């Protein structure tokens, strides 16, 4: 039972946010004597790198849910490869939330959310795994299996007309990765 509780605590997104320093915890201002309990207040740090990490983890959890760690890392590498191209800003990389998503019911659903990780409260282990993979890629523990790819799509789905010939694609997990055709 203790191991199960420990596993649940370690998989919780707030645990990883505290470890990563994304959340700072400090005591609240003094309370009236009638409410003299020791309480704490958690406030998100407005650190752009932490925001990148959370958004990357949100993308990984959405796009590659159920994939192995290598496939998660490959999706993360496409984000990094786009960022490295001419030093693009966040909104350019994700094309104003029109990039990195999926088609469901004939409608495009963006993988990026305004509050990263919020929708993963029912799947804390998937969120923790995505955060761990994002850290691994950002810290250089995972080499780029995509060979510099900036684009991908799921196997068996529509391939964009501008994609290069299939012989230039790299298959990782259930996604094909490639650079745009020249």
XYZ file of N, CA and C in Angstrom:
546
model
N 0.824 -1.193 0.000
C 0.000 0.000 0.000
C 0.870 1.258 0.000
N 1.952 1.236 0.804
C 2.834 2.401 0.859
C 3.489 2.644 -0.495
N 3.855 1.563 -1.184
C 4.471 1.712 -2.506
C 3.481 2.309 -3.504
N 2.224 1.896 -3.423
C 1.204 2.437 -4.309
C 1.021 3.932 -4.070
N 0.955 4.328 -2.810
C 0.806 5.747 -2.482
C 2.019 6.531 -2.969
N 3.221 5.993 -2.761
C 4.435 6.665 -3.225
C 4.422 6.810 -4.746
N 3.994 5.764 -5.449
C 3.933 5.831 -6.913
C 2.948 6.901 -7.368
N 1.802 6.998 -6.703
C 0.821 8.019 -7.059
C 1.350 9.426 -6.802
N 2.057 9.602 -5.695
C 2.641 10.914 -5.387
C 3.693 11.283 -6.422
N 4.549 10.324 -6.792
C 5.611 10.608 -7.753
C 5.065 10.887 -9.147
N 3.887 10.352 -9.467
C 3.301 10.577 -10.787
C 2.492 11.871 -10.861
N 2.238 12.508 -9.736
C 1.412 13.712 -9.735
C 2.161 14.886 -10.359
N 1.511 15.667 -11.234
C 2.185 16.786 -11.899
C 2.767 17.807 -10.934
N 2.111 18.050 -9.803
C 2.649 19.032 -8.856
C 3.959 18.562 -8.247
N 4.116 17.245 -8.070
C 5.389 16.727 -7.553
C 6.517 17.103 -8.495
N 6.309 16.856 -9.798
C 7.359 17.153 -10.775
C 7.574 18.647 -10.914
N 6.501 19.427 -10.786
C 6.650 20.883 -10.869
C 7.463 21.412 -9.692
N 7.253 20.842 -8.503
C 8.045 21.258 -7.339
C 9.506 20.881 -7.508
N 9.748 19.656 -7.983
C 11.127 19.202 -8.189
C 11.820 20.071 -9.229
N 11.090 20.442 -10.276
C 11.673 21.240 -11.361
C 11.812 22.709 -10.999
N 11.194 23.130 -9.894
C 11.263 24.531 -9.513
C 10.234 25.387 -10.217
N 9.257 24.754 -10.875
C 8.230 25.522 -11.579
C 7.246 26.147 -10.610
N 7.154 25.584 -9.421
C 6.264 26.127 -8.402
C 7.099 26.520 -7.200
N 6.835 27.710 -6.711
C 7.515 28.172 -5.513
C 6.504 28.148 -4.375
N 6.909 27.647 -3.218
C 6.007 27.544 -2.083
C 6.532 28.429 -0.967
N 5.645 29.259 -0.407
C 6.037 30.085 0.726
C 4.820 30.312 1.610
N 5.041 30.701 2.891
C 3.901 30.922 3.785
C 3.064 32.115 3.331
N 1.776 32.048 3.633
C 0.887 33.173 3.353
C 1.136 34.287 4.361
N 0.611 35.479 4.111
C 0.708 36.549 5.108
C 0.018 36.126 6.400
N 0.359 36.754 7.528
C -0.245 36.362 8.811
C -1.771 36.382 8.748
N -2.374 35.390 9.393
C -3.823 35.263 9.426
C -4.348 35.721 10.781
N -5.628 36.037 10.858
C -6.216 36.372 12.160
C -6.065 35.204 13.132
N -6.090 35.503 14.428
C -5.885 34.484 15.461
C -6.890 33.347 15.345
N -8.088 33.628 14.860
C -9.102 32.577 14.733
C -8.752 31.576 13.635
N -7.865 31.970 12.740
C -7.466 31.093 11.647
C -5.971 30.829 11.709
N -5.443 30.659 12.895
C -3.995 30.567 13.090
C -3.440 29.195 12.736
N -3.742 28.685 11.581
C -3.151 27.436 11.106
C -1.971 27.788 10.215
N -1.035 26.873 10.096
C 0.071 27.088 9.172
C -0.406 26.667 7.791
N -0.428 27.610 6.884
C -0.863 27.323 5.523
C 0.223 27.755 4.555
N 0.123 27.240 3.357
C 1.081 27.629 2.325
C 0.327 28.035 1.077
N 1.003 28.778 0.241
C 0.430 29.240 -1.004
C 1.379 28.866 -2.124
N 0.879 28.176 -3.126
C 1.710 27.799 -4.273
C 1.421 28.761 -5.419
N 2.476 29.329 -5.980
C 2.339 30.284 -7.077
C 3.235 29.833 -8.217
N 2.700 29.838 -9.417
C 3.505 29.454 -10.573
C 4.539 30.530 -10.868
N 5.763 30.099 -11.069
C 6.834 31.031 -11.424
C 6.695 31.403 -12.898
N 6.754 32.682 -13.232
C 6.589 33.085 -14.634
C 7.879 32.937 -15.430
N 8.448 31.750 -15.418
C 9.712 31.494 -16.098
C 9.421 30.980 -17.503
N 9.907 31.661 -18.556
C 9.588 31.216 -19.914
C 10.084 29.813 -20.230
N 11.230 29.407 -19.671
C 11.731 28.057 -19.927
C 10.801 27.008 -19.334
N 10.254 27.304 -18.152
C 9.308 26.374 -17.533
C 8.037 26.305 -18.374
N 7.599 27.446 -18.899
C 6.425 27.454 -19.764
C 6.667 26.612 -21.008
N 7.857 26.739 -21.617
C 8.215 25.905 -22.768
C 8.111 24.436 -22.393
N 8.704 24.081 -21.244
C 8.711 22.687 -20.816
C 7.292 22.174 -20.633
N 6.443 22.950 -19.963
C 5.070 22.517 -19.733
C 4.311 22.366 -21.048
N 4.508 23.304 -21.954
C 3.821 23.213 -23.239
C 4.330 22.026 -24.039
N 5.631 21.774 -23.969
C 6.186 20.612 -24.656
C 5.613 19.326 -24.079
N 5.535 19.241 -22.758
C 4.984 18.050 -22.119
C 3.512 17.883 -22.479
N 2.783 18.988 -22.557
C 1.376 18.935 -22.939
C 1.232 18.396 -24.360
N 2.099 18.864 -25.241
C 2.109 18.367 -26.621
C 2.406 16.877 -26.651
N 3.436 16.455 -25.916
C 3.826 15.046 -25.913
C 2.700 14.173 -25.399
N 2.089 14.595 -24.303
C 1.027 13.798 -23.709
C -0.164 13.674 -24.662
N -0.423 14.717 -25.461
C -1.561 14.683 -26.379
C -1.255 13.916 -27.660
N -0.148 14.246 -28.301
C 0.155 13.683 -29.618
C 0.624 12.240 -29.544
N 1.432 11.926 -28.561
C 2.060 10.605 -28.523
C 1.645 9.788 -27.304
N 0.448 10.005 -26.803
C -0.037 9.238 -25.659
C -0.081 7.758 -26.022
N 0.477 6.921 -25.190
C 0.510 5.493 -25.442
C 1.719 5.038 -26.225
N 2.570 5.965 -26.643
C 3.786 5.617 -27.382
C 4.919 5.347 -26.396
N 5.994 4.736 -26.895
C 7.149 4.509 -26.031
C 7.954 5.804 -25.887
N 8.959 5.779 -25.014
C 9.735 6.985 -24.724
C 10.465 7.521 -25.943
N 10.923 6.642 -26.825
C 11.631 7.106 -28.022
C 10.693 7.905 -28.932
N 9.449 7.461 -29.061
C 8.484 8.188 -29.887
C 8.138 9.534 -29.257
N 8.001 9.563 -27.935
C 7.763 10.836 -27.249
C 8.915 11.796 -27.497
N 10.140 11.282 -27.383
C 11.324 12.118 -27.599
C 11.382 12.613 -29.048
N 10.982 11.789 -29.995
C 11.010 12.193 -31.405
C 10.062 13.365 -31.655
N 8.875 13.324 -31.056
C 7.937 14.441 -31.195
C 8.541 15.702 -30.587
N 9.168 15.551 -29.428
C 9.808 16.699 -28.771
C 10.922 17.272 -29.644
N 11.661 16.407 -30.314
C 12.757 16.876 -31.164
C 12.248 17.725 -32.327
N 11.039 17.448 -32.848
C 10.520 18.294 -33.926
C 10.288 19.717 -33.430
N 9.842 19.847 -32.183
C 9.658 21.183 -31.599
C 11.008 21.887 -31.494
N 12.014 21.175 -30.980
C 13.345 21.775 -30.843
C 13.947 22.112 -32.198
N 13.781 21.235 -33.171
C 14.327 21.500 -34.503
C 13.672 22.727 -35.135
N 12.388 22.925 -34.902
C 11.721 24.128 -35.411
C 12.229 25.372 -34.691
N 12.423 25.255 -33.387
C 12.910 26.395 -32.608
C 14.286 26.831 -33.063
N 15.114 25.873 -33.398
C 16.497 26.171 -33.775
C 16.585 26.821 -35.152
N 15.564 26.664 -35.960
C 15.562 27.229 -37.306
C 15.310 28.728 -37.215
N 16.319 29.518 -37.444
C 16.243 30.985 -37.416
C 15.787 31.547 -36.071
N 15.931 30.809 -34.986
C 15.578 31.316 -33.659
C 14.129 31.743 -33.547
N 13.233 30.945 -34.075
C 11.822 31.313 -34.086
C 11.251 31.431 -32.682
N 10.259 32.292 -32.534
C 9.569 32.471 -31.274
C 8.492 31.402 -31.116
N 7.983 31.286 -29.908
C 6.982 30.268 -29.584
C 5.791 30.303 -30.540
N 5.193 31.469 -30.733
C 4.002 31.550 -31.577
C 4.303 31.174 -33.028
N 5.528 31.402 -33.474
C 5.900 31.007 -34.832
C 6.046 29.497 -34.921
N 6.674 28.909 -33.902
C 6.894 27.460 -33.900
C 5.571 26.709 -33.929
N 4.629 27.135 -33.113
C 3.350 26.421 -33.066
C 2.322 27.025 -34.017
N 2.745 28.002 -34.827
C 1.896 28.636 -35.839
C 0.564 29.086 -35.245
N 0.672 29.851 -34.168
C -0.511 30.408 -33.499
C -1.548 29.326 -33.192
N -1.065 28.242 -32.614
C -1.877 27.096 -32.180
C -2.504 26.317 -33.339
N -2.030 26.501 -34.549
C -2.552 25.750 -35.684
C -1.603 24.633 -36.100
N -0.553 24.440 -35.352
C 0.380 23.359 -35.633
C 0.368 22.421 -34.437
N 0.744 21.206 -34.636
C 0.764 20.191 -33.582
C -0.642 19.962 -33.038
N -1.365 19.179 -33.749
C -2.703 18.830 -33.320
C -3.154 17.581 -34.044
N -4.427 17.300 -33.976
C -4.946 16.118 -34.651
C -6.342 16.409 -35.179
N -6.736 15.619 -36.162
C -8.081 15.735 -36.723
C -8.970 14.721 -36.017
N -10.060 15.206 -35.447
C -11.037 14.326 -34.800
C -12.423 14.768 -35.243
N -13.140 13.867 -35.827
C -14.483 14.198 -36.293
C -14.489 15.270 -37.370
N -13.444 15.309 -38.199
C -13.361 16.298 -39.261
C -12.969 17.690 -38.799
N -12.554 17.816 -37.544
C -12.183 19.123 -36.990
C -10.772 19.068 -36.420
N -10.007 20.155 -36.572
C -8.650 20.225 -36.039
C -8.701 20.567 -34.555
N -7.982 19.797 -33.746
C -7.879 20.038 -32.306
C -6.416 20.282 -31.979
N -6.100 21.483 -31.539
C -4.714 21.824 -31.210
C -4.265 21.074 -29.966
N -2.984 20.663 -29.954
C -2.441 19.963 -28.794
C -2.022 20.928 -27.695
N -1.801 22.189 -28.046
C -1.357 23.182 -27.064
C -2.562 23.741 -26.333
N -2.435 23.933 -25.047
C -3.527 24.475 -24.241
C -3.043 25.698 -23.471
N -3.991 26.536 -23.053
C -3.646 27.741 -22.296
C -3.057 27.385 -20.933
N -3.550 26.318 -20.314
C -3.031 25.877 -19.020
C -2.476 24.472 -19.206
N -1.171 24.349 -19.511
C -0.591 23.034 -19.766
C -0.768 22.089 -18.582
N -1.095 20.849 -18.873
C -1.185 19.824 -17.841
C -2.518 19.750 -17.131
N -3.354 20.779 -17.253
C -4.617 20.803 -16.524
C -5.516 19.637 -16.915
N -5.584 19.361 -18.219
C -6.474 18.287 -18.664
C -5.921 16.907 -18.361
N -4.696 16.815 -17.865
C -4.081 15.520 -17.568
C -4.229 15.132 -16.106
N -5.074 15.851 -15.355
C -5.254 15.523 -13.944
C -5.836 14.123 -13.761
N -6.540 13.604 -14.758
C -7.084 12.248 -14.656
C -6.077 11.194 -15.088
N -4.973 11.616 -15.717
C -3.913 10.696 -16.147
C -2.562 11.222 -15.669
N -2.354 11.253 -14.367
C -1.117 11.859 -13.851
C 0.147 11.132 -14.290
N 0.095 9.836 -14.474
C 1.303 9.104 -14.878
C 1.692 9.432 -16.319
N 0.700 9.617 -17.203
C 1.000 10.010 -18.586
C 1.636 11.394 -18.607
N 1.117 12.301 -17.769
C 1.684 13.652 -17.684
C 3.111 13.597 -17.140
N 3.344 12.816 -16.092
C 4.687 12.712 -15.501
C 5.676 12.130 -16.507
N 5.240 11.147 -17.273
C 6.119 10.539 -18.281
C 6.461 11.544 -19.379
N 5.479 12.338 -19.780
C 5.721 13.362 -20.797
C 6.688 14.425 -20.285
N 6.522 14.844 -19.035
C 7.436 15.835 -18.446
C 8.839 15.259 -18.355
N 8.947 14.011 -17.920
C 10.258 13.361 -17.812
C 10.940 13.281 -19.183
N 10.181 12.941 -20.215
C 10.744 12.866 -21.564
C 11.176 14.245 -22.048
N 10.352 15.258 -21.784
C 10.709 16.623 -22.191
C 12.013 17.055 -21.529
N 12.157 16.771 -20.236
C 13.413 17.087 -19.543
C 14.579 16.323 -20.160
N 14.386 15.041 -20.441
C 15.460 14.234 -21.014
C 15.964 14.784 -22.331
N 15.043 15.240 -23.172
C 15.441 15.812 -24.461
C 16.135 17.153 -24.251
N 15.540 18.013 -23.419
C 16.117 19.342 -23.198
C 17.490 19.280 -22.544
N 17.722 18.268 -21.710
C 19.015 18.140 -21.032
C 20.030 17.351 -21.848
N 19.636 16.857 -23.007
C 20.572 16.172 -23.890
C 20.758 14.698 -23.611
N 19.849 14.079 -22.864
C 19.959 12.651 -22.564
C 19.421 11.786 -23.695
N 18.724 12.395 -24.642
C 18.106 11.647 -25.728
C 18.575 12.211 -27.069
N 19.267 11.403 -27.883
C 19.692 11.893 -29.199
C 18.481 12.054 -30.121
N 18.649 12.822 -31.179
C 17.566 13.090 -32.124
C 17.369 11.897 -33.068
N 16.302 11.088 -32.869
C 16.069 9.946 -33.760
C 15.447 10.355 -35.093
N 15.089 11.639 -35.239
C 14.395 12.098 -36.444
C 15.330 12.656 -37.508
N 16.608 12.747 -37.215
C 17.616 13.301 -38.133
C 17.281 14.736 -38.555
N 16.855 15.542 -37.581
C 16.602 16.958 -37.845
C 15.233 17.277 -38.415
N 14.301 16.347 -38.313
C 12.960 16.565 -38.876
C 12.227 17.691 -38.154
N 11.423 18.413 -38.909
C 10.601 19.479 -38.338
C 9.115 19.166 -38.438
N 8.767 18.107 -39.144
C 7.367 17.771 -39.376
C 7.146 16.276 -39.177
N 5.898 15.914 -38.883
C 5.560 14.499 -38.727
C 4.066 14.315 -38.915
N 3.680 13.084 -39.154
C 2.274 12.707 -39.149
C 2.173 11.241 -38.725
N 1.006 10.872 -38.254
C 0.783 9.501 -37.793
C 0.682 8.562 -38.993
N 1.253 7.377 -38.850
C 1.178 6.365 -39.915
C -0.278 6.028 -40.217
N -0.562 5.814 -41.477
C -1.911 5.416 -41.864
C -2.895 6.562 -41.968
N -2.430 7.804 -41.819
C -3.315 8.952 -41.957
C -2.873 9.780 -43.154
N -3.540 10.869 -43.372
C -3.255 11.775 -44.477
C -1.836 12.308 -44.371
N -1.102 12.278 -45.475
C 0.238 12.872 -45.544
C 0.128 14.179 -46.322
N 0.737 15.249 -45.825
C 0.625 16.528 -46.522
C 1.234 16.469 -47.920
N 0.665 17.197 -48.874
C 1.179 17.159 -50.243
C 2.590 17.735 -50.375
N 3.002 18.569 -49.425
C 4.334 19.165 -49.485
C 5.400 18.285 -48.835
N 5.003 17.160 -48.264
C 5.975 16.264 -47.618
C 6.881 15.634 -48.672
N 8.114 15.336 -48.303
C 9.012 14.691 -49.264
C 8.558 13.261 -49.559
N 9.242 12.617 -50.486
C 8.934 11.231 -50.843
C 9.076 10.344 -49.603
N 8.267 9.312 -49.514
C 8.249 8.428 -48.338
C 9.603 7.795 -48.042
N 10.470 7.685 -49.033
C 11.794 7.093 -48.790
C 12.657 7.984 -47.893
N 12.280 9.248 -47.739
C 13.032 10.175 -46.894
C 12.456 10.282 -45.487
N 11.396 9.566 -45.197
C 10.772 9.619 -43.882
C 11.502 8.709 -42.914
N 11.434 9.053 -41.633
C 11.966 8.213 -40.563
C 10.774 7.786 -39.710
N 10.593 6.483 -39.524
C 9.487 5.975 -38.718
C 9.959 5.757 -37.286
N 9.309 6.431 -36.343
C 9.583 6.248 -34.915
C 8.229 6.073 -34.240
N 8.029 4.938 -33.603
C 6.726 4.652 -33.015
C 5.697 4.532 -34.126
N 4.616 5.282 -34.015
C 3.587 5.248 -35.059
C 3.550 6.545 -35.869
N 4.665 7.295 -35.866
C 4.730 8.558 -36.598
C 5.863 8.548 -37.622
N 5.621 9.190 -38.759
C 6.656 9.411 -39.774
C 7.196 10.827 -39.580
N 8.528 10.972 -39.564
C 9.183 12.270 -39.368
C 9.961 12.629 -40.616
N 9.972 13.924 -40.971
C 10.657 14.357 -42.189
C 10.869 15.864 -42.172
N 11.777 16.319 -43.036
C 11.962 17.744 -43.300
C 11.067 18.090 -44.478
N 10.722 19.349 -44.620
C 9.883 19.758 -45.749
C 10.639 19.537 -47.052
N 9.907 19.198 -48.099
C 10.533 18.998 -49.414
C 11.101 20.324 -49.903
N 12.278 20.258 -50.499
C 12.927 21.495 -50.966
C 12.348 21.996 -52.253
